[in-house]
Short mmCIF file of C-alpha atoms and ligand atoms in Angstrom, two decimals:
data_model
loop_
_atom_site.label_atom_id
_atom_site.label_comp_id
_atom_site.label_asym_id
_atom_site.label_seq_id
_atom_site.Cartn_x
_atom_site.Cartn_y
_atom_site.Cartn_z
CA ARG A 26 -0.38 0.42 0.09
CA GLU A 27 1.08 3.74 -0.65
CA LYS A 28 2.60 4.91 3.17
CA GLN A 29 0.78 8.25 2.54
CA TYR A 30 -2.42 6.24 2.91
CA ARG A 31 -2.21 4.24 5.61
CA ALA A 32 -4.06 5.13 8.74
CA GLN A 33 -1.23 5.91 10.82
CA GLN A 34 -2.49 5.84 14.87
CA GLY A 35 -0.29 8.98 15.52
CA PHE A 36 -1.96 11.25 13.51
CA GLY A 37 -5.67 10.28 14.37
CA ASP A 38 -6.14 13.45 16.21
CA ARG A 39 -5.98 15.73 12.75
CA HIS A 40 -6.52 18.79 14.52
CA GLY A 41 -2.93 18.48 15.60
CA GLY A 42 -1.48 21.85 14.65
CA VAL A 43 -3.58 23.28 12.51
CA THR A 44 -4.67 26.35 13.31
CA GLY A 45 -6.83 27.90 10.20
CA ALA A 46 -8.88 25.40 9.57
CA HIS A 47 -11.69 23.44 12.10
CA THR A 48 -11.28 19.68 12.34
CA TYR A 49 -14.23 17.12 11.39
CA PHE A 50 -13.98 13.67 13.53
CA TYR A 51 -16.26 10.54 12.43
CA ALA A 52 -19.14 9.57 14.23
CA ASP A 53 -21.61 8.21 12.30
CA GLU A 54 -23.77 8.31 9.13
CA ALA A 55 -26.36 9.93 10.77
CA LYS A 56 -23.89 12.43 11.94
CA CYS A 57 -22.90 12.73 8.86
CA ASP A 58 -26.09 13.79 7.68
CA GLN A 59 -26.38 16.08 10.89
CA HIS A 60 -23.99 17.84 9.19
CA MET A 61 -25.38 18.38 5.99
CA GLU A 62 -28.33 19.51 8.05
CA THR A 63 -26.18 22.30 9.35
CA PHE A 64 -24.55 23.15 6.25
CA LEU A 65 -27.64 23.34 4.96
CA ARG A 66 -29.21 25.75 7.28
CA CYS A 67 -25.58 27.96 6.72
CA ILE A 68 -26.65 28.44 2.96
CA ASP A 69 -30.35 29.13 3.74
CA ALA A 70 -27.79 31.86 5.91
CA SER A 71 -25.64 33.02 4.14
CA SER A 72 -29.15 33.60 0.90
CA GLY A 73 -30.54 35.91 3.44
CA SER A 74 -27.76 38.28 4.62
CA SER A 75 -25.79 39.03 0.83
CA GLU A 76 -27.09 38.98 -2.77
CA ASP A 77 -24.30 36.67 -4.02
CA GLY A 78 -23.26 35.15 -0.51
CA PHE A 79 -21.05 31.89 0.11
CA SER A 80 -21.29 28.95 1.74
CA ALA A 81 -18.24 26.57 2.57
CA ILE A 82 -18.69 23.07 3.89
CA LYS A 83 -15.50 20.26 4.66
CA LEU A 84 -16.19 16.58 3.29
CA THR A 85 -14.51 15.06 6.34
CA ALA A 86 -17.95 16.16 7.88
CA LEU A 87 -20.13 14.45 5.16
CA ALA A 88 -17.94 11.34 4.51
CA ARG A 89 -16.06 8.58 6.77
CA PRO A 90 -12.11 9.79 6.16
CA GLN A 91 -10.92 6.46 5.69
CA PHE A 92 -13.59 6.65 2.76
CA LEU A 93 -11.88 9.22 1.61
CA VAL A 94 -8.32 8.17 1.93
CA ARG A 95 -9.12 4.72 0.33
CA PHE A 96 -10.74 6.58 -2.51
CA SER A 97 -7.80 9.10 -2.82
CA GLU A 98 -5.15 5.65 -3.10
CA VAL A 99 -6.74 4.53 -5.91
CA LEU A 100 -6.86 7.87 -7.68
CA VAL A 101 -3.06 8.75 -6.83
CA LYS A 102 -2.90 4.89 -7.83
CA TRP A 103 -4.10 4.76 -11.13
CA ARG A 104 -2.17 8.72 -11.99
CA ARG A 105 1.19 6.85 -11.04
CA PHE A 106 0.71 4.31 -13.38
CA PHE A 107 -0.20 6.84 -15.82
CA HIS A 108 3.30 8.11 -15.23
CA GLN A 109 4.67 5.26 -14.70
CA MET A 110 3.36 4.60 -19.00
CA ALA A 111 4.70 8.32 -19.97
CA ALA A 112 8.27 7.47 -18.46
CA GLU A 113 8.77 4.43 -20.64
CA GLN A 114 7.91 6.70 -23.31
CA GLY A 115 10.83 8.85 -22.68
CA GLN A 116 8.38 11.71 -21.06
CA ALA A 117 8.98 11.71 -17.24
CA GLY A 118 8.83 14.98 -15.25
CA GLN A 119 6.64 16.56 -18.27
CA ALA A 120 4.02 18.80 -17.54
CA VAL A 121 0.55 16.94 -16.62
CA LEU A 122 -0.98 18.00 -20.37
CA ASP A 123 1.70 18.07 -21.87
CA THR A 124 1.98 14.56 -21.52
CA LYS A 125 0.19 12.43 -24.59
CA LEU A 126 0.85 8.78 -24.35
CA GLU A 127 0.83 6.95 -27.64
CA VAL A 128 -1.81 4.12 -27.64
CA GLU A 129 -0.04 1.20 -30.11
CA LYS A 130 3.01 2.22 -26.80
CA LEU A 131 0.45 1.88 -24.83
CA GLN A 132 -1.19 -0.95 -25.63
CA GLU A 133 2.22 -3.08 -25.96
CA ALA A 134 3.22 -1.76 -22.64
CA LEU A 135 -0.12 -2.93 -21.02
CA ALA A 136 0.18 -6.17 -22.93
CA ASN A 137 4.01 -6.91 -21.49
CA LEU A 138 2.77 -6.05 -18.41
CA GLY A 139 -0.43 -8.74 -17.84
CA VAL A 140 -2.03 -5.66 -17.59
CA ALA A 141 -4.14 -6.55 -20.40
CA SER A 142 -4.48 -7.95 -23.37
CA LYS A 143 -4.18 -5.60 -26.33
CA ALA A 144 -7.95 -7.24 -27.54
CA GLU A 145 -8.61 -6.10 -24.19
CA SER A 146 -6.91 -3.11 -24.18
CA GLN A 147 -8.51 -2.22 -27.80
CA GLN A 148 -11.66 -1.46 -26.24
CA TRP A 149 -10.55 0.71 -23.87
CA PHE A 150 -9.08 2.95 -26.00
CA THR A 151 -12.01 3.20 -28.61
CA GLY A 152 -14.74 4.88 -25.90
CA GLU A 153 -15.86 8.65 -27.24
CA ASN A 154 -14.05 9.95 -24.71
CA MET A 155 -10.57 8.91 -26.37
CA SER A 156 -9.18 11.66 -28.08
CA THR A 157 -9.04 11.02 -32.14
CA SER A 158 -5.23 11.72 -32.31
CA GLY A 159 -3.97 8.28 -31.32
CA THR A 160 -2.68 9.54 -28.48
CA VAL A 161 -3.91 9.43 -24.34
CA ASP A 162 -3.20 12.56 -21.79
CA LEU A 163 -4.16 12.10 -18.02
CA LEU A 164 -7.59 13.05 -18.29
CA ASP A 165 -8.56 10.56 -20.92
CA TRP A 166 -6.60 8.07 -18.63
CA ASN A 167 -9.06 9.03 -15.70
CA SER A 168 -12.03 8.43 -17.78
CA LEU A 169 -10.66 5.71 -18.42
CA PHE A 170 -10.49 4.85 -14.99
CA ASP A 171 -14.57 5.58 -14.97
CA SER A 172 -15.73 3.34 -17.06
CA ARG A 173 -13.29 0.34 -16.49
CA THR A 174 -14.22 -0.09 -12.84
CA LYS A 175 -17.68 -0.66 -13.96
CA LEU A 176 -16.43 -3.74 -15.51
CA SER A 177 -16.47 -6.69 -13.53
CA ARG A 178 -12.67 -8.07 -13.38
CA PRO A 179 -10.50 -6.34 -10.89
CA LEU A 180 -8.33 -4.61 -12.66
CA LEU A 181 -4.92 -5.15 -11.71
CA ILE A 182 -2.22 -2.62 -11.36
CA PRO A 183 1.83 -2.92 -11.15
CA SER A 184 2.84 -1.94 -7.67
CA SER A 185 4.66 1.01 -6.96
CA MET A 186 7.21 -0.75 -3.62
CA THR A 187 7.25 -4.10 -5.49
CA GLY A 188 6.78 -3.76 -9.54
CA GLN A 189 4.21 -6.76 -8.96
CA LEU A 190 0.41 -6.77 -10.05
CA GLU A 191 -2.26 -5.99 -7.44
CA PRO A 192 -5.58 -5.07 -7.33
CA LEU A 193 -5.92 -1.23 -7.97
CA LEU A 194 -9.62 -1.51 -6.06
CA SER A 195 -8.39 -4.15 -3.34
CA ARG A 196 -9.06 -1.77 -0.39
CA PHE A 197 -11.66 -0.43 -2.18
CA GLY A 198 -15.36 -2.53 -1.68
CA GLU A 199 -18.80 -2.81 -1.61
CA GLU A 200 -18.99 0.19 1.82
CA GLU A 201 -17.02 2.41 -0.17
CA GLU A 202 -19.01 2.31 -3.13
CA LEU A 203 -21.89 2.91 -0.53
CA GLN A 204 -20.06 5.74 0.94
CA MET A 205 -19.38 7.45 -2.68
CA GLU A 206 -22.78 6.90 -3.28
CA ARG A 207 -24.04 8.94 0.04
CA VAL A 208 -21.38 11.58 -0.09
CA LEU A 209 -22.53 12.39 -3.32
CA GLN A 210 -26.25 11.94 -2.44
CA ARG A 211 -25.31 14.79 0.65
CA LEU A 212 -23.02 17.17 -1.37
CA ASP A 213 -26.13 16.96 -4.27
CA VAL A 214 -28.32 18.22 -2.08
CA LEU A 215 -26.15 20.59 -0.70
CA ALA A 216 -25.54 21.80 -4.44
CA LYS A 217 -29.16 22.33 -5.51
CA ARG A 218 -29.71 24.68 -1.57
CA ALA A 219 -27.13 26.33 -3.31
CA MET A 220 -28.27 26.72 -6.52
CA GLU A 221 -32.47 27.67 -5.50
CA LYS A 222 -30.24 29.95 -2.86
CA GLY A 223 -27.87 31.83 -5.85
CA VAL A 224 -25.35 30.54 -3.13
CA ARG A 225 -22.08 29.64 -3.98
CA LEU A 226 -20.90 26.42 -2.53
CA MET A 227 -16.85 26.64 -1.68
CA VAL A 228 -15.24 22.46 -0.66
CA ASP A 229 -12.55 23.76 1.66
CA ALA A 230 -9.44 21.68 0.61
CA GLU A 231 -8.18 19.24 3.75
CA GLN A 232 -5.23 17.26 4.21
CA SER A 233 -3.48 15.50 1.50
CA TYR A 234 -4.38 12.12 2.08
CA PHE A 235 -8.16 13.41 2.35
CA GLN A 236 -7.33 16.10 -1.15
CA PRO A 237 -7.70 13.79 -4.07
CA ALA A 238 -10.94 12.35 -3.24
CA ILE A 239 -12.18 15.42 -2.35
CA SER A 240 -11.09 17.27 -5.07
CA ARG A 241 -13.09 13.73 -7.54
CA LEU A 242 -16.15 14.61 -5.73
CA THR A 243 -16.34 18.21 -5.88
CA VAL A 244 -15.54 17.84 -9.49
CA GLU A 245 -18.40 15.56 -10.09
CA THR A 246 -20.46 18.00 -8.51
CA GLN A 247 -19.13 20.88 -10.43
CA ARG A 248 -20.13 18.80 -13.75
CA ARG A 249 -23.58 18.63 -12.69
CA PHE A 250 -23.68 22.19 -11.36
CA ASN A 251 -22.16 24.13 -12.96
CA ARG A 252 -23.33 23.62 -16.22
CA GLY A 253 -24.95 27.40 -16.29
CA GLN A 254 -22.67 29.50 -14.02
CA PRO A 255 -20.45 28.69 -11.40
CA VAL A 256 -21.87 27.42 -8.31
CA ILE A 257 -19.41 24.78 -6.65
CA TYR A 258 -16.18 26.09 -5.56
CA ASN A 259 -13.24 23.67 -5.46
CA THR A 260 -10.02 24.90 -3.37
CA TYR A 261 -6.48 24.09 -4.72
CA GLN A 262 -3.73 24.52 -2.50
CA CYS A 263 -0.60 25.62 -3.31
CA TYR A 264 1.75 24.62 -1.07
CA LEU A 265 1.21 21.64 -2.55
CA LYS A 266 3.38 20.31 -4.92
CA GLU A 267 1.58 19.14 -7.45
CA ALA A 268 -0.62 22.76 -7.21
CA PHE A 269 -0.20 23.58 -11.04
CA ASN A 270 -0.62 20.42 -12.04
CA ASN A 271 -4.08 19.80 -10.08
CA VAL A 272 -5.83 23.47 -11.21
CA THR A 273 -4.33 23.40 -15.04
CA GLY A 274 -5.75 19.52 -15.41
CA ASP A 275 -8.86 20.82 -13.58
CA MET A 276 -9.48 23.54 -15.48
CA GLU A 277 -8.73 21.56 -18.99
CA LEU A 278 -11.63 19.38 -17.66
CA SER A 279 -14.00 21.97 -17.29
CA ARG A 280 -12.52 23.30 -21.35
CA ARG A 281 -13.25 20.11 -22.49
CA GLU A 282 -16.95 19.58 -21.19
CA GLY A 283 -18.02 22.63 -21.14
CA TRP A 284 -18.68 23.84 -17.34
CA HIS A 285 -17.56 27.10 -15.13
CA PHE A 286 -14.10 26.15 -13.31
CA GLY A 287 -15.08 27.79 -9.98
CA THR A 288 -12.19 27.92 -7.41
CA LYS A 289 -10.65 29.26 -4.33
CA LEU A 290 -7.14 29.64 -4.55
CA VAL A 291 -5.09 29.00 -0.66
CA CYS A 292 -1.95 29.04 0.92
CA GLY A 293 -2.90 25.54 2.37
CA ALA A 294 -3.46 25.36 6.42
CA TYR A 295 -2.02 21.88 7.54
CA MET A 296 1.70 22.21 6.67
CA GLU A 297 3.70 21.42 9.68
CA GLN A 298 1.00 17.93 10.29
CA GLU A 299 1.78 17.49 6.59
CA ARG A 300 5.64 17.38 7.35
CA GLU A 301 5.04 15.57 10.07
CA ARG A 302 3.53 12.99 9.02
CA ALA A 303 6.13 12.88 5.68
CA ALA A 304 8.79 12.86 8.17
CA GLN A 305 7.37 9.97 9.93
CA MET A 306 5.84 7.79 7.76
CA GLY A 307 8.72 7.93 5.34
CA TYR A 308 6.92 9.25 1.98
CA GLU A 309 7.63 12.32 0.12
CA ASP A 310 6.77 15.92 1.61
CA PRO A 311 4.14 16.91 -0.70
CA ILE A 312 4.31 20.40 0.31
CA ASN A 313 6.83 22.65 -1.37
CA PRO A 314 10.07 23.35 0.24
CA THR A 315 10.15 27.15 0.71
CA TYR A 316 7.78 30.14 1.62
CA GLU A 317 9.10 31.78 -1.63
CA LYS A 318 7.97 28.41 -3.55
CA THR A 319 4.84 28.75 -2.87
CA ASN A 320 4.41 31.81 -2.89
CA GLU A 321 5.32 31.24 -6.51
CA MET A 322 3.22 28.54 -6.95
CA TYR A 323 -0.02 30.68 -5.91
CA HIS A 324 0.95 33.27 -8.19
CA ARG A 325 1.62 31.12 -11.55
CA CYS A 326 -1.72 29.21 -10.65
CA LEU A 327 -3.91 32.53 -10.38
CA ASP A 328 -1.69 34.16 -13.20
CA TYR A 329 -3.13 30.79 -14.73
CA VAL A 330 -6.79 31.21 -13.92
CA LEU A 331 -6.62 34.95 -14.40
CA GLU A 332 -5.74 33.99 -18.29
CA GLU A 333 -8.53 32.04 -18.67
CA ILE A 334 -11.46 34.66 -17.46
CA THR A 335 -10.52 36.79 -19.67
CA ARG A 336 -10.06 34.16 -22.63
CA SER A 337 -13.13 31.97 -21.85
CA ARG A 338 -15.24 34.60 -18.70
CA LYS A 339 -16.10 30.62 -17.90
CA ALA A 340 -13.29 30.74 -14.75
CA SER A 341 -13.97 32.63 -11.22
CA VAL A 342 -11.58 32.58 -8.68
CA MET A 343 -11.78 33.53 -4.62
CA VAL A 344 -8.32 34.44 -3.56
CA ALA A 345 -8.19 33.53 -0.38
CA SER A 346 -4.99 34.93 1.11
CA HIS A 347 -3.81 37.20 3.75
CA ASN A 348 -0.77 37.85 2.24
CA GLU A 349 -0.08 41.89 0.89
CA ASP A 350 1.64 40.41 -1.93
CA THR A 351 -0.45 38.44 -3.10
CA VAL A 352 -3.34 40.57 -3.41
CA LYS A 353 -1.49 43.47 -4.85
CA PHE A 354 -0.73 40.89 -7.71
CA THR A 355 -4.02 39.84 -8.06
CA LEU A 356 -5.14 43.85 -8.84
CA ARG A 357 -1.82 44.22 -11.14
CA ARG A 358 -2.83 41.17 -12.98
CA MET A 359 -6.58 42.06 -13.33
CA MET A 360 -5.89 46.02 -14.47
CA GLU A 361 -3.08 44.17 -17.13
CA LEU A 362 -5.56 41.64 -17.90
CA GLY A 363 -8.69 44.20 -17.98
CA ILE A 364 -10.78 42.20 -15.20
CA HIS A 365 -12.99 44.99 -13.95
CA PRO A 366 -13.97 44.11 -10.01
CA SER A 367 -17.37 44.48 -11.08
CA ASP A 368 -17.44 41.18 -13.74
CA LYS A 369 -17.24 39.66 -10.70
CA LYS A 370 -14.67 37.12 -11.37
CA VAL A 371 -12.43 37.56 -8.59
CA CYS A 372 -13.16 37.76 -5.54
CA PHE A 373 -10.82 38.18 -2.25
CA GLY A 374 -11.39 36.51 1.03
CA GLN A 375 -9.97 36.91 4.50
CA LEU A 376 -10.70 34.55 7.74
CA LEU A 377 -12.59 36.66 10.23
CA GLY A 378 -11.07 38.92 12.63
CA MET A 379 -7.86 38.97 10.51
CA CYS A 380 -6.32 41.32 8.19
CA ASP A 381 -9.61 43.66 8.06
CA GLN A 382 -6.92 45.89 6.68
CA ILE A 383 -6.84 44.39 3.77
CA THR A 384 -10.37 43.45 2.91
CA PHE A 385 -11.70 46.85 3.80
CA PRO A 386 -9.98 49.07 1.47
CA LEU A 387 -10.79 45.75 -1.80
CA GLY A 388 -14.15 46.73 -0.13
CA GLN A 389 -14.01 50.59 -0.68
CA ALA A 390 -12.45 49.91 -3.61
CA GLY A 391 -15.40 47.99 -5.03
CA PHE A 392 -13.93 44.44 -5.33
CA PRO A 393 -15.85 41.75 -3.79
CA VAL A 394 -14.59 40.97 -0.65
CA TYR A 395 -15.71 38.23 2.20
CA LYS A 396 -15.10 37.15 5.52
CA TYR A 397 -14.84 33.44 6.18
CA VAL A 398 -16.67 33.09 9.01
CA PRO A 399 -16.39 30.00 11.81
CA TYR A 400 -19.65 28.45 12.81
CA GLY A 401 -21.06 26.06 15.68
CA PRO A 402 -21.51 25.28 18.50
CA VAL A 403 -19.19 27.82 20.33
CA ASN A 404 -17.29 24.87 23.06
CA GLU A 405 -15.94 24.43 19.25
CA VAL A 406 -15.71 27.57 17.23
CA LEU A 407 -14.63 29.73 20.35
CA PRO A 408 -11.65 27.02 20.84
CA TYR A 409 -10.93 26.92 16.67
CA LEU A 410 -10.28 30.88 16.98
CA SER A 411 -8.52 31.37 20.47
CA ARG A 412 -6.11 28.42 18.95
CA ARG A 413 -5.38 30.12 15.82
CA ALA A 414 -4.46 33.61 17.57
CA GLN A 415 -2.47 31.84 19.99
CA GLU A 416 -0.44 29.55 16.94
CA ASN A 417 -0.56 31.48 13.80
CA ARG A 418 3.07 32.66 14.34
CA GLY A 419 2.30 36.00 11.82
CA PHE A 420 -0.47 36.33 13.70
CA MET A 421 1.15 39.50 16.55
CA GLN A 422 3.02 41.52 13.57
CA ARG A 423 -0.48 41.54 11.80
CA ALA A 424 -2.16 42.80 14.91
CA ASN A 425 0.45 45.20 15.60
CA ARG A 426 0.53 46.39 11.71
CA GLU A 427 -3.30 47.06 11.98
CA ARG A 428 -2.87 48.61 15.41
CA ASP A 429 -0.44 51.06 13.65
CA LEU A 430 -2.89 51.67 10.72
CA LEU A 431 -5.69 52.66 13.35
CA TRP A 432 -3.65 54.79 15.20
CA LYS A 433 -2.21 56.60 12.06
CA GLU A 434 -6.19 56.62 11.05
CA VAL A 435 -7.20 57.94 14.33
CA LYS A 436 -4.18 60.92 14.42
CA ARG A 437 -5.16 61.91 11.05
CA ARG A 438 -8.75 61.99 11.98
CA LEU A 439 -8.24 63.76 15.38
CA LEU A 440 -5.62 66.74 13.27
CA ALA A 441 -8.72 67.03 10.16
CA GLY A 442 -10.81 67.30 13.40
CA ASN A 443 -13.68 64.83 12.06
CA LEU A 444 -12.86 61.91 14.54
CA PHE A 445 -15.89 60.57 14.86
CA SER A 446 -17.09 60.76 10.49
C1 FAD B 525 -11.36 32.62 3.05
C2 FAD B 525 -10.12 31.46 3.37
C3 FAD B 525 -10.60 30.20 3.14
C4 FAD B 525 -9.93 29.25 3.58
N1 FAD B 525 -9.64 28.16 3.21
C5 FAD B 525 -8.60 26.90 3.43
C6 FAD B 525 -8.86 25.54 3.02
O1 FAD B 525 -10.50 25.48 2.18
N2 FAD B 525 -8.23 25.22 3.06
C7 FAD B 525 -7.00 24.97 3.91
O2 FAD B 525 -6.04 23.98 3.72
N3 FAD B 525 -6.66 26.24 3.96
C8 FAD B 525 -7.59 27.02 4.14
N4 FAD B 525 -7.79 28.05 4.45
C9 FAD B 525 -6.27 28.70 5.11
C10 FAD B 525 -5.14 29.21 3.98
O3 FAD B 525 -4.58 28.21 3.30
C11 FAD B 525 -3.66 29.68 4.37
O4 FAD B 525 -3.67 28.79 6.09
C12 FAD B 525 -4.06 31.30 5.76
O5 FAD B 525 -4.51 31.95 4.87
C13 FAD B 525 -2.76 31.19 5.79
O6 FAD B 525 -2.15 32.16 4.65
P1 FAD B 525 -1.53 33.42 3.99
O7 FAD B 525 -1.34 32.70 2.11
O8 FAD B 525 -3.52 34.19 3.38
O9 FAD B 525 -0.80 34.14 4.35
P2 FAD B 525 0.74 34.19 4.27
O10 FAD B 525 1.29 35.30 4.78
O11 FAD B 525 1.15 34.44 2.87
O12 FAD B 525 0.88 32.74 5.42
C14 FAD B 525 1.75 32.17 5.04
C15 FAD B 525 1.91 31.04 5.55
O13 FAD B 525 2.48 29.51 5.31
C16 FAD B 525 3.29 29.00 5.24
N5 FAD B 525 4.28 28.73 4.59
C17 FAD B 525 4.04 28.31 3.36
N6 FAD B 525 3.69 27.04 2.84
C18 FAD B 525 5.39 27.32 2.83
C19 FAD B 525 6.54 26.86 2.82
N7 FAD B 525 6.71 25.36 1.73
N8 FAD B 525 7.30 26.86 3.66
C20 FAD B 525 7.08 27.57 4.86
N9 FAD B 525 6.03 27.93 4.89
C21 FAD B 525 5.10 27.94 4.46
C22 FAD B 525 4.27 30.25 5.96
O14 FAD B 525 4.63 30.05 6.92
C23 FAD B 525 2.96 31.28 6.73
O15 FAD B 525 2.75 31.71 7.96
C24 FAD B 525 -8.19 29.50 3.72
C25 FAD B 525 -8.11 31.22 3.98
C26 FAD B 525 -8.96 31.81 4.03
C27 FAD B 525 -8.36 33.47 4.05
#
């Protein structure tokens, strides 16, 4: 099994070291339904308080984490197999969308590995989703997985550890199928309500060992509900080395299938936990090596989305950041690309109680800007807020900056004689 997708007792308490996000723990399916009801009330409240509001949800509140890990493992194994095939065709390390496997060579490789005979794989590569170019890219490959898993014979692929063939779905049985159905149903209920109420639904990104599944389930929902406008927003964490590949891959899928690409771009809230887990369990750290690399990644992903907005108008982004440089970068690129604030294709978001010195001027200048408000029982929300205040290293620095700015403003008003205007 892939190390990253093994259960590890030391990390059972997933809120350890996480200051910027709320953590849900699975009890049973009834509790997941209860969370869904809470999310529905939140959608209603958002619709009542503003014209074009957002509601954010977490999939670990709606599904069993064990299912999310197992589904993630399957998706990642399938993707790795694609990259293994790409390496055999001399395309190792290429950008995801530039990697195109030649079908004939691929069929030969699959037959040599014992994964599928040429006659069998012939059928895989004739479906309506296949490109006519005689090549297969990652999106074609993923669509193969969708249809292939419906076939009865278990699909065998080489293990990344031993090279031996093993069933792709060995840990994905009837229970997981059922879990998948249930979580998609819950998402469906939430998306329908959001659509009815004119609220956009953002699905938060969580730990990297859940994220492939979370993102895939979100894309499934986007396919259904983002046909006319972006109702569902997926979240991409730019501290991940894979962030650009994830953004470009999903964006290309949205182009091919003709739906709106709604996205929230964040830095990522689980860095310390991710690094510790990777070090302890002995797999590659999924996080960019430095803060600068994360910033570069953020700007690269954002630029890609902004260019798509200019090109097709079928993308929307929430720049969810407290980083002044990122906000300035966004404003500059919007101006250069001719994206006007009133287009409402780009909006900004900060956590409640943080960085009002960014939020308010943006709002005053006419940019759509939102505060992310944690909600829930007081005993759960208060520790979340105080933990963040205590643990966020940049927090005191920012609070000091905010205090300095407030003093400056008080002095300015005193000198101008209009303190209360
Ligand atoms: C509206 C909103 C929604 C959010 N939703 C989500 C969500 O769905 N999922 C989620 O995970 N988070 C979410 N977050 C939290 C977000 O990911 C960040 O944790 C938070 O915004 C702080 O990062 P920043 O870019 O805003 O600020 P910055 O001041 O730029 O802080 C970035 C922090 O990242 C650290 N950092 C990042 N990468 C590296 C690296 N490679 N090496 C060293 N340090 C690094 C730095 O230490 C710094 O403390 C959300 C935040 C907001 C405002």
